[in-house]
Coordinates of N, CA and C and ligand atoms in Angstrom, one line a residue:
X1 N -23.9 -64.6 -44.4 CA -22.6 -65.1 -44.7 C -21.6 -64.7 -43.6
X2 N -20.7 -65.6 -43.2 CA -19.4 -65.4 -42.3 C -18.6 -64.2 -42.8
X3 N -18.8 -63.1 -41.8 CA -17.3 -62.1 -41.9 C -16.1 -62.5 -41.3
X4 N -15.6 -63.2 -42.4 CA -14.2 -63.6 -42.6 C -12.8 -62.0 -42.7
X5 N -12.1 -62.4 -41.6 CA -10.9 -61.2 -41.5 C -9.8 -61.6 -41.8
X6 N -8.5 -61.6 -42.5 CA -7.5 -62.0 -42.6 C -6.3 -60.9 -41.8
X7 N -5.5 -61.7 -41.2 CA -4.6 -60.4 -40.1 C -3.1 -61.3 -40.7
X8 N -3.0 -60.4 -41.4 CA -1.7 -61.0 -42.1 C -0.4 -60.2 -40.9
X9 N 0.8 -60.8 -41.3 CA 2.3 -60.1 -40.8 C 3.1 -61.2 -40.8
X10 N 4.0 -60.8 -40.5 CA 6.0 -61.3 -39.8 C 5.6 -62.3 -38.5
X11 N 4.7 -61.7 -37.5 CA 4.8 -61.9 -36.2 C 6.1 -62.8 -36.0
X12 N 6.8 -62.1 -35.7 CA 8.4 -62.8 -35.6 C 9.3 -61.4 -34.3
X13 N 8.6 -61.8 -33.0 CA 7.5 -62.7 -33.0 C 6.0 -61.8 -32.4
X14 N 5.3 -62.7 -32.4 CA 3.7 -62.6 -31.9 C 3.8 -61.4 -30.8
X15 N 3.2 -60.1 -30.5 CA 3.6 -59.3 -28.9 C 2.3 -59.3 -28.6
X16 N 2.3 -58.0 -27.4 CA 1.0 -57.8 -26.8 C 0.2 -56.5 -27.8
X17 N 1.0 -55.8 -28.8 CA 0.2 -55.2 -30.0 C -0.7 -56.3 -30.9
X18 N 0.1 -57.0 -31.5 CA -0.4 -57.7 -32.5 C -1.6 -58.6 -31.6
X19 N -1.8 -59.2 -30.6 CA -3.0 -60.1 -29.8 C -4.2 -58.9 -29.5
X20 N -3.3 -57.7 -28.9 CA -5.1 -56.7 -28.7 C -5.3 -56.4 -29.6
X21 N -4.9 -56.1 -31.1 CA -5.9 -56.3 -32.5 C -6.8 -57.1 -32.8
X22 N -5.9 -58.7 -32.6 CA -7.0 -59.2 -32.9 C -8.3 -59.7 -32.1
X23 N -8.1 -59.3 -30.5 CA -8.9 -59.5 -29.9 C -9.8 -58.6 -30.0
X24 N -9.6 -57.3 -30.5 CA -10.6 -56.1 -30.4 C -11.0 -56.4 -32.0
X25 N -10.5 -57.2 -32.6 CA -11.1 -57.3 -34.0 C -12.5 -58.6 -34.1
X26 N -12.4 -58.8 -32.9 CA -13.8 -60.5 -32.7 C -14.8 -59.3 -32.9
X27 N -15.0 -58.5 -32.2 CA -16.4 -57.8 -32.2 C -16.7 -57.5 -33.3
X28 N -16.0 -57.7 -34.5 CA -16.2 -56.5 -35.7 C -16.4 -57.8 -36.6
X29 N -15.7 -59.3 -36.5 CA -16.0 -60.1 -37.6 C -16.1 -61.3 -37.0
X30 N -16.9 -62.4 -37.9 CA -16.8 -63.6 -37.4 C -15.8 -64.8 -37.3
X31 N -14.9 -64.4 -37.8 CA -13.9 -65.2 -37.8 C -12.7 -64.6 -38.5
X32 N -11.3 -65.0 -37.6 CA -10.2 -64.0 -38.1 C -8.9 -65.2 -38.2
X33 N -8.6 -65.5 -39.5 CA -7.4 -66.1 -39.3 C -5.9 -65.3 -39.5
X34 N -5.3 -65.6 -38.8 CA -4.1 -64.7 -38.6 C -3.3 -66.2 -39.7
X35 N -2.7 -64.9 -40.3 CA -1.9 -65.5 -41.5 C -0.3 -65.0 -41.6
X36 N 0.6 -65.7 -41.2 CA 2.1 -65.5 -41.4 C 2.4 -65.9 -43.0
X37 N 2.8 -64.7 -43.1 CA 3.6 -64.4 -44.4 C 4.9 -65.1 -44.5
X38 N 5.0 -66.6 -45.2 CA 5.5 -66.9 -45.4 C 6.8 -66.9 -46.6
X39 N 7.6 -66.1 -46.3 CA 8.6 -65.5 -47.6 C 10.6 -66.2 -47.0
X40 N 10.2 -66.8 -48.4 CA 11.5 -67.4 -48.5 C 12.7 -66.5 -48.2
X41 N 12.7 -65.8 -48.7 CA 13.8 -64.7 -49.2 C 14.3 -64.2 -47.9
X42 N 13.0 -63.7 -47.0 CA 13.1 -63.6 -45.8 C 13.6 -64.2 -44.5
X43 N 14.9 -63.9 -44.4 CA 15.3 -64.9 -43.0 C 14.6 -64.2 -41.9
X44 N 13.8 -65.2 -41.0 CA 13.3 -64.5 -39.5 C 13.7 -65.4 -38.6
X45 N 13.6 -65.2 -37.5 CA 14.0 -65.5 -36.1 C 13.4 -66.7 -35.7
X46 N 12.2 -66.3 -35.8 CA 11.7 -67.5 -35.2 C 11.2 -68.3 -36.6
X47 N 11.5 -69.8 -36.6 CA 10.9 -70.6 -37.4 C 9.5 -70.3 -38.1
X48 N 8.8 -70.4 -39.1 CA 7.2 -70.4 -39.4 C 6.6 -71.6 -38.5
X49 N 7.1 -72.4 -38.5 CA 6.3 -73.6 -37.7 C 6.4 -73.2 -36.1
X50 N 7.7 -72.5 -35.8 CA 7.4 -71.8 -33.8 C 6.5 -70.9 -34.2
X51 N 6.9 -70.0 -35.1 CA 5.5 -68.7 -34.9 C 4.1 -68.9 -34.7
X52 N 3.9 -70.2 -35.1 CA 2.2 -70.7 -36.1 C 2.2 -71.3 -34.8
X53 N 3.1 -71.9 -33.8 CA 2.3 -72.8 -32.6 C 2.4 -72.0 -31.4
X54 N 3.4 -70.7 -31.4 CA 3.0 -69.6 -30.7 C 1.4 -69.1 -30.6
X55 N 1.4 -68.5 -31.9 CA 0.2 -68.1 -32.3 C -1.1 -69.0 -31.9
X56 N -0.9 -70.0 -32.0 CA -2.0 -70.7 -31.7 C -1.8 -71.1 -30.4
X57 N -1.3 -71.2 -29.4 CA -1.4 -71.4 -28.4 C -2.0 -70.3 -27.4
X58 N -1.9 -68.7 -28.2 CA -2.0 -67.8 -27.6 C -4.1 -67.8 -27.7
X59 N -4.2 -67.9 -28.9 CA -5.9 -68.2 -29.2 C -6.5 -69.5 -28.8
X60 N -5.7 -70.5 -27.8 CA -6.3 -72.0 -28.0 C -7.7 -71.9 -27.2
X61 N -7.9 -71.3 -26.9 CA -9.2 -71.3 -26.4 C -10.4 -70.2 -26.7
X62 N -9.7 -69.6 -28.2 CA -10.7 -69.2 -28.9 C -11.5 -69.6 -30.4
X63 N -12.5 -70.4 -30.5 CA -12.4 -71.1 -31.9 C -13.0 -70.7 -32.8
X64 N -13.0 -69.4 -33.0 CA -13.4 -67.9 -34.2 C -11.4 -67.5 -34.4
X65 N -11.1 -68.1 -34.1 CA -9.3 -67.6 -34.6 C -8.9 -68.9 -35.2
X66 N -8.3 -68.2 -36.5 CA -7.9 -69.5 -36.7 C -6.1 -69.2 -37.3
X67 N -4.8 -69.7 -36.9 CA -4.0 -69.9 -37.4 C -3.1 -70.5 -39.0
X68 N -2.7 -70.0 -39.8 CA -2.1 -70.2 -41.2 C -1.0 -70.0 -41.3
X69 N -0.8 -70.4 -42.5 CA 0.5 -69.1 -43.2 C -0.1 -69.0 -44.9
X70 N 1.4 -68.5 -45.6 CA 1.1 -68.5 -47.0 C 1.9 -67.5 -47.5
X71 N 2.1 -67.9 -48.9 CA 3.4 -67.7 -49.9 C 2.1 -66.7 -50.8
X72 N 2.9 -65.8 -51.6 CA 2.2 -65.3 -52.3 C 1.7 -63.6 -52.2
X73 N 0.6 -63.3 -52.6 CA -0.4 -62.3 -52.7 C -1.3 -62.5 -51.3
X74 N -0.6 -61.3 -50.9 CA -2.2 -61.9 -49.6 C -3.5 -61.3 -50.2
X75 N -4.0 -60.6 -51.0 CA -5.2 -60.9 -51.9 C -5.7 -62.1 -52.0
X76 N -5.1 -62.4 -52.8 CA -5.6 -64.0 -53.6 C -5.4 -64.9 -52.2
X77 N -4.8 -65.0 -51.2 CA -5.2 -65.6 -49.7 C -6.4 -65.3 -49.4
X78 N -6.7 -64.3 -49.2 CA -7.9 -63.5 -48.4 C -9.3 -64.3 -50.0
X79 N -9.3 -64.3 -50.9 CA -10.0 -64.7 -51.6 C -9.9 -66.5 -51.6
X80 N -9.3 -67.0 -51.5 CA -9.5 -68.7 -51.5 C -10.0 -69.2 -50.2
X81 N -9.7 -68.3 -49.0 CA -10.3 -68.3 -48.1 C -11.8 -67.7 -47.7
X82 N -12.4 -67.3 -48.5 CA -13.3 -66.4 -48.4 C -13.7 -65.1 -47.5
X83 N -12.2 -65.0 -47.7 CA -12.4 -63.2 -46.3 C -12.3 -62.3 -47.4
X84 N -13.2 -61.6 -46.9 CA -13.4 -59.9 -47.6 C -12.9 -58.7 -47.0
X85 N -12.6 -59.1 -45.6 CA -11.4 -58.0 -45.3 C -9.9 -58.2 -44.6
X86 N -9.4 -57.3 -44.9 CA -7.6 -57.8 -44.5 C -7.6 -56.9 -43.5
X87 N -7.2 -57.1 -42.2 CA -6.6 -56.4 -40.6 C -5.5 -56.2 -40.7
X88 N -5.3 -54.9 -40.5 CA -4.2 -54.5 -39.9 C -4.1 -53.2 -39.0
X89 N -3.2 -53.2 -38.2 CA -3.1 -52.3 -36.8 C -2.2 -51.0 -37.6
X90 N -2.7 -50.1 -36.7 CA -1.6 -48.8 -37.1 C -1.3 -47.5 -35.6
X91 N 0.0 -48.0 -35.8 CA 0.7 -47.1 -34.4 C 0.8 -45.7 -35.0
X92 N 1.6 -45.4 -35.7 CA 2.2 -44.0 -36.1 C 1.8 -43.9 -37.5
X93 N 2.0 -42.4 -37.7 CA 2.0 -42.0 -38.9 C 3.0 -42.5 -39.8
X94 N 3.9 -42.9 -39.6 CA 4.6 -43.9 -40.5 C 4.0 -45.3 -40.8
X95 N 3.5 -45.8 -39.9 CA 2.7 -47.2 -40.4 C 1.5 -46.5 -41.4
X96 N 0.9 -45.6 -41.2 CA -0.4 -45.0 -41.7 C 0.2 -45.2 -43.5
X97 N 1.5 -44.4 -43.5 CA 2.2 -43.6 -44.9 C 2.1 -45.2 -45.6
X98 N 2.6 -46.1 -44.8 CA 2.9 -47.6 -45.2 C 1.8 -48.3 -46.0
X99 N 0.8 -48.6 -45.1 CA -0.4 -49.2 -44.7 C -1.0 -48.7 -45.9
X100 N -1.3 -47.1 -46.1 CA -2.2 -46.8 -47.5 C -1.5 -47.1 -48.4
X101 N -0.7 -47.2 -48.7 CA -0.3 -47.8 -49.9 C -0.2 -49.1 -50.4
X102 N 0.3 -49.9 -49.6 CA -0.4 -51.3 -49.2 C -1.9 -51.6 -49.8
X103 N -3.1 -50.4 -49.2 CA -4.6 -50.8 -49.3 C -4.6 -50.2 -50.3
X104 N -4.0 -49.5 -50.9 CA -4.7 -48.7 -52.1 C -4.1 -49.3 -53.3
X105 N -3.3 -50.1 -53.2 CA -2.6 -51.1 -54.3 C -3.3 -52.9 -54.1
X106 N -3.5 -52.7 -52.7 CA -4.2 -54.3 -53.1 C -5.7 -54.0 -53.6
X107 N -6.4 -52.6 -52.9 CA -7.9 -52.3 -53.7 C -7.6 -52.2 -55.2
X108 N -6.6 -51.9 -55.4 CA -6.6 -51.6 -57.3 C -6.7 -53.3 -57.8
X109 N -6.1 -53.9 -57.3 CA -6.0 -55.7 -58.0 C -7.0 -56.2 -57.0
X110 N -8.0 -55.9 -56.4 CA -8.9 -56.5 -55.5 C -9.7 -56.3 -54.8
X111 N -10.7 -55.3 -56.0 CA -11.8 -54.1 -54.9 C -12.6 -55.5 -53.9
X112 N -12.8 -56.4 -54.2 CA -13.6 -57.0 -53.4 C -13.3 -57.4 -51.8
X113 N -11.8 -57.1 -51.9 CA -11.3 -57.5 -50.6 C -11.4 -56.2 -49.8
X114 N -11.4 -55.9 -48.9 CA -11.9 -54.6 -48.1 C -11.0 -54.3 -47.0
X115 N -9.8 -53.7 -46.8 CA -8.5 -53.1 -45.6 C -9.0 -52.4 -44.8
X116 N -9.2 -52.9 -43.3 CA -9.7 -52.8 -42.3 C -8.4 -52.4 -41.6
X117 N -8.7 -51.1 -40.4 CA -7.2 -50.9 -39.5 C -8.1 -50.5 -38.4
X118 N -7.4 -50.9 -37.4 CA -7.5 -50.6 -36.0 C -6.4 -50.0 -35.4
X119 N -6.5 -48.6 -34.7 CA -5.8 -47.9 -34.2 C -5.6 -48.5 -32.9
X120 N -3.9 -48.6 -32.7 CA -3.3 -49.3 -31.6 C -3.2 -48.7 -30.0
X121 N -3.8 -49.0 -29.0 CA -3.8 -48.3 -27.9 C -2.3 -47.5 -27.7
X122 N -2.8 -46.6 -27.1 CA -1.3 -45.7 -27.0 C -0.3 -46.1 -26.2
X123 N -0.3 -47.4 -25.4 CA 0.7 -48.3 -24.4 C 1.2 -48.9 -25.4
X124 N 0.7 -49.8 -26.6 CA 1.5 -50.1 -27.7 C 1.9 -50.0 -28.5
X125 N 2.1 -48.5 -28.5 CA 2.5 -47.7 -29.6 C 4.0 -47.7 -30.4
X126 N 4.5 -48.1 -28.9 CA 6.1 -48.3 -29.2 C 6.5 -49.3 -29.5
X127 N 5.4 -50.5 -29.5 CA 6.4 -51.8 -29.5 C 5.9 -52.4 -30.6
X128 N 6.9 -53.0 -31.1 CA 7.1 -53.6 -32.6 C 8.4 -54.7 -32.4
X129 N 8.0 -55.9 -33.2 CA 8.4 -57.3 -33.6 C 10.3 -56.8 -33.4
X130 N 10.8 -56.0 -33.9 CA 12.5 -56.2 -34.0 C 12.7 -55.4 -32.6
X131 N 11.8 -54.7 -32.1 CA 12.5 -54.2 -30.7 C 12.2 -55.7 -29.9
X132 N 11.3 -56.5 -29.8 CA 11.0 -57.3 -28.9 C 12.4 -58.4 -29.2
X133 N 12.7 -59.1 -30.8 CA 13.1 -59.6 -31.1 C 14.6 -59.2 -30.6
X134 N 15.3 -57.8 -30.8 CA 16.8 -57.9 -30.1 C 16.8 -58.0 -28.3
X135 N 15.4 -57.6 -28.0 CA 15.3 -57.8 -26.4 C 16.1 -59.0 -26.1
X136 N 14.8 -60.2 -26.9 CA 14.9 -61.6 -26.8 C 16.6 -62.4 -27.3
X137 N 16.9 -61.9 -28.6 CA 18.4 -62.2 -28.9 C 19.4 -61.4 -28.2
X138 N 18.8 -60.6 -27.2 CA 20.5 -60.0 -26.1 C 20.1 -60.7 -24.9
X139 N 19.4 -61.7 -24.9 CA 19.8 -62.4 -23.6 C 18.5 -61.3 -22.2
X140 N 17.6 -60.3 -22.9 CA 17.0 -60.0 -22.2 C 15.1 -59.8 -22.0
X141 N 14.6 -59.9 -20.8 CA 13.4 -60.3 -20.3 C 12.0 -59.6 -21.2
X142 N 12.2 -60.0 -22.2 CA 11.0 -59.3 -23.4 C 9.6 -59.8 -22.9
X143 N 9.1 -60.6 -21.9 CA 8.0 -61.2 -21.5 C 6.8 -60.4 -21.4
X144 N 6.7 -59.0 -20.7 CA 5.9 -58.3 -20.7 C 5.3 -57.3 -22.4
X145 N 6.4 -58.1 -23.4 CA 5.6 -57.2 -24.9 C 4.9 -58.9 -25.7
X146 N 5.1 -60.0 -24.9 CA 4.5 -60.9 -25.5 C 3.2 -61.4 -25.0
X147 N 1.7 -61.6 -25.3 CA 1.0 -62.6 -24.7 C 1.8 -63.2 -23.5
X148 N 0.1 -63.1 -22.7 CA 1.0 -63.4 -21.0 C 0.9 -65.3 -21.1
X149 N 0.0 -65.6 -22.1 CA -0.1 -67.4 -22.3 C 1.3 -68.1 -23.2
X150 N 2.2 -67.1 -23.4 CA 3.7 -67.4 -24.2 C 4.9 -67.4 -23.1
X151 N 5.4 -68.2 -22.8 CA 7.0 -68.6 -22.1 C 7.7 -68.6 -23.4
X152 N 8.2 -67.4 -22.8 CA 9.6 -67.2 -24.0 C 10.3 -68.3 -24.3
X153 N 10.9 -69.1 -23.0 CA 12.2 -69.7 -22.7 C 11.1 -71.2 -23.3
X154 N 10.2 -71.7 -23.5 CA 9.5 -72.3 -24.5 C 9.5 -72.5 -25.6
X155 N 10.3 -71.4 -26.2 CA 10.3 -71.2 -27.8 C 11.8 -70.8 -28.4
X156 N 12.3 -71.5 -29.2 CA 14.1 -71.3 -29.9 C 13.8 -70.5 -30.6
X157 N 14.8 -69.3 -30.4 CA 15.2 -68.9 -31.9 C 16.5 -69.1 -33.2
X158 N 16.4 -68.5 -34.2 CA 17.7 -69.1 -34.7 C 18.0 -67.9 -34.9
X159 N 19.7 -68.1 -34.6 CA 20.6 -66.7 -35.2 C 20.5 -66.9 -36.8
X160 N 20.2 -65.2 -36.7 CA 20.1 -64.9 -38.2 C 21.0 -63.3 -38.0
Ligands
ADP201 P1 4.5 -56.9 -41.2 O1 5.9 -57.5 -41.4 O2 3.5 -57.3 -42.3 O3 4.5 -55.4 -40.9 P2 4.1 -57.4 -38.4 O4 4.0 -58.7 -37.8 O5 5.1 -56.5 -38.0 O6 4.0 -57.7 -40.0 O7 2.7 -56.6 -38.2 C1 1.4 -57.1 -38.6 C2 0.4 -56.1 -38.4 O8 0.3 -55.7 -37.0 C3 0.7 -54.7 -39.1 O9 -0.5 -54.2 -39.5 C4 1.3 -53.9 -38.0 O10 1.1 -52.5 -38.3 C5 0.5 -54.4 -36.8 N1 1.2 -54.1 -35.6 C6 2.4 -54.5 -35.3 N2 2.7 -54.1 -34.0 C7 1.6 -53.5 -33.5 C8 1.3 -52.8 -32.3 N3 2.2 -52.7 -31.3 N4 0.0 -52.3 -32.1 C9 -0.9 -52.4 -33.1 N5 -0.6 -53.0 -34.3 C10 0.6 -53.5 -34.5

């Protein structure tokens, strides 16, 4: 059977943390769809539909990645899809405090799904989606925290 991974987030937007996950995560499963959490309530920066054609442009020439989104439980995602485990990255002991609570609440409604983390190289330890994102909304050169296959000046954002 396919080991199916699910790499949920914001990516709002996509950096060069969130891409070495999931590239360091091919060795470990057969197929990983990165899944934007799509939440109303949530205003983000970049569109769901820019995020999703970021995102896929950055894997286009990988075809074990596959691109989504979705409303909801990301349990019950990871299960209609048939992935058994959920990815996610961890920089600091503050993502860690995060993260287990997260896995030890979706294992309570969902032992079958299995929370997988990969410890983030120590060069990207500092960077995270709202530093990249005020780089990008003050008018400055955030290029080196995104995939080198992403032109910023390619993609709108909207003031929020
Ligand atoms: P969320 O809003 O769910 O936290 P993000 O898009 O910020 O979504 O992050 C998705 C996942 O990627 C999370 O597990 C997060 O810890 C991880 N992540 C974010 N930035 C990095 C990074 N620089 N290195 C490794 N993992 C990261």
């Amino acid at each position: 059977m396919k080991k199916i991974a699910v790499f949920p987030g914001s990516f709002d937007p996509f950096t060069i943390g969130h891409e070495a996950i999931v590239k360091r995560a091919l060795s470990l499963f057969d197929e990983i769809i990165i899944a934007v959490g799509a939440n109303p309530l949530k205003k983000s920066y970049y569109s769901l539909d820019t995020r999703k054609r970021m995102i896929a442009k950055v894997f286009s020439s990988e075809s074990r990645v596959r691109v989504d989104h979705y409303e909801g439980l990301t349990v019950d995602y990871c299960r209609k899809h048939g992935a058994k485990y959920l990815l996610r990255g961890l920089r600091t002991s503050a993502d860690f405090e995060f993260e287990r609570a997260i896995a030890q609440v979706n294992r309570a409604i969902a032992s079958d799904v299995e929370s997988v983390f990969l410890l983030t190289i120590p060069e990207h330890t500092p960077i995270n989606s709202t530093i990249v994102r005020d780089i990008i909304r003050s008018g400055g050169d955030a290029s080196r925290f995104v995939p080198s296959a992403l032109n910023l000046k390619d993609y709108r954002g909207e003031e929020i």
